[in-house]
Amino acid sequence: MPVDFSGTWNLVSNDNFEGYMVALGIDFATRKIAKMLKPQKVIKQDGDSFYIHTTSSFRDYLLEFKVGEEFEEDNKGLDNRKCKSLVTWENDKLVCVQTGEKKNRGWTHWLEGDDLHLELRCENQVCRQVFKRA
Ligand code: ECB
């Protein structure tokens, strides 16, 4: 059985989100609000087609993509920089490379036990988030 990320997931830990946001150039006031948030992710997966809706009391972000098909991402409400994104499978991990102005930008999702993990990368910063099923 291939891995299935579908479900509703609540953030339980968020290591170095501050460093990641600094690397993205997010201003101090926005960072202060953003690091208090406990976002929820709703993931709908149909084979290689993904809908990932990250919601919070402050801002929401919707991403839809198909594994292996590059797309334009606008990062609206995040850092608002456009990039070209490509998501691929690396074994059971979902790996996104976000090519644009920021070096080494991307993320990786994987499942570990009952937890959903997300590593967010930008320049020399790595943020590690863990989510549990709602
Ligand atoms: C949408 C909830 C977080 C809102 C934070 C608001 C302002 C901070 C600005 C920029 C910080 C950059 C990223 C925020 C972290 C998480 C949002 C989604 C990260 C992401 O790329 O998730 C992927 C993989 O699940 C799907 O887009």
mmCIF file with all atom_site columns, C-alpha atoms in Angstrom, residues 69-75 81-87 96-101 105:
data_model
loop_
_atom_site.group_PDB
_atom_site.id
_atom_site.type_symbol
_atom_site.label_atom_id
_atom_site.label_alt_id
_atom_site.label_comp_id
_atom_site.label_asym_id
_atom_site.label_entity_id
_atom_site.label_seq_id
_atom_site.pdbx_PDB_ins_code
_atom_site.Cartn_x
_atom_site.Cartn_y
_atom_site.Cartn_z
_atom_site.occupancy
_atom_site.B_iso_or_equiv
_atom_site.pdbx_formal_charge
_atom_site.auth_seq_id
_atom_site.auth_comp_id
_atom_site.auth_asym_id
_atom_site.auth_atom_id
_atom_site.pdbx_PDB_model_num
ATOM 1  C CA . GLU A 1 69  ? 4.517  18.139 -12.315 1.00 0.00 ? 69  GLU A CA 1
ATOM 2  C CA . GLU A 1 70  ? 6.259  21.472 -11.790 1.00 0.00 ? 70  GLU A CA 1
ATOM 3  C CA . PHE A 1 71  ? 3.978  24.395 -10.959 1.00 0.00 ? 71  PHE A CA 1
ATOM 4  C CA . GLU A 1 72  ? 4.151  28.096 -10.137 1.00 0.00 ? 72  GLU A CA 1
ATOM 5  C CA . GLU A 1 73  ? 3.697  28.789 -6.447  1.00 0.00 ? 73  GLU A CA 1
ATOM 6  C CA . ASP A 1 74  ? 2.859  32.291 -5.200  1.00 0.00 ? 74  ASP A CA 1
ATOM 7  C CA . ASN A 1 75  ? 3.287  31.790 -1.433  1.00 0.00 ? 75  ASN A CA 1
ATOM 8  C CA . ARG A 1 81  ? 7.597  35.384 -3.341  1.00 0.00 ? 81  ARG A CA 1
ATOM 9  C CA . LYS A 1 82  ? 6.852  33.416 -6.463  1.00 0.00 ? 82  LYS A CA 1
ATOM 10 C CA . CYS A 1 83  ? 8.803  30.259 -7.111  1.00 0.00 ? 83  CYS A CA 1
ATOM 11 C CA . LYS A 1 84  ? 8.691  27.145 -9.283  1.00 0.00 ? 84  LYS A CA 1
ATOM 12 C CA . SER A 1 85  ? 7.841  24.116 -7.205  1.00 0.00 ? 85  SER A CA 1
ATOM 13 C CA . LEU A 1 86  ? 8.281  20.434 -7.907  1.00 0.00 ? 86  LEU A CA 1
ATOM 14 C CA . VAL A 1 87  ? 7.173  17.678 -5.566  1.00 0.00 ? 87  VAL A CA 1
ATOM 15 C CA . CYS A 1 96  ? 9.259  19.699 -2.587  1.00 0.00 ? 96  CYS A CA 1
ATOM 16 C CA . VAL A 1 97  ? 11.974 21.854 -4.155  1.00 0.00 ? 97  VAL A CA 1
ATOM 17 C CA . GLN A 1 98  ? 10.963 25.525 -4.435  1.00 0.00 ? 98  GLN A CA 1
ATOM 18 C CA . THR A 1 99  ? 13.208 27.192 -7.001  1.00 0.00 ? 99  THR A CA 1
ATOM 19 C CA . GLY A 1 100 ? 13.349 30.972 -6.901  1.00 0.00 ? 100 GLY A CA 1
ATOM 20 C CA . GLU A 1 101 ? 15.041 33.889 -5.224  1.00 0.00 ? 101 GLU A CA 1
ATOM 21 C CA . ARG A 1 105 ? 14.102 26.389 -0.328  1.00 0.00 ? 105 ARG A CA 1
#
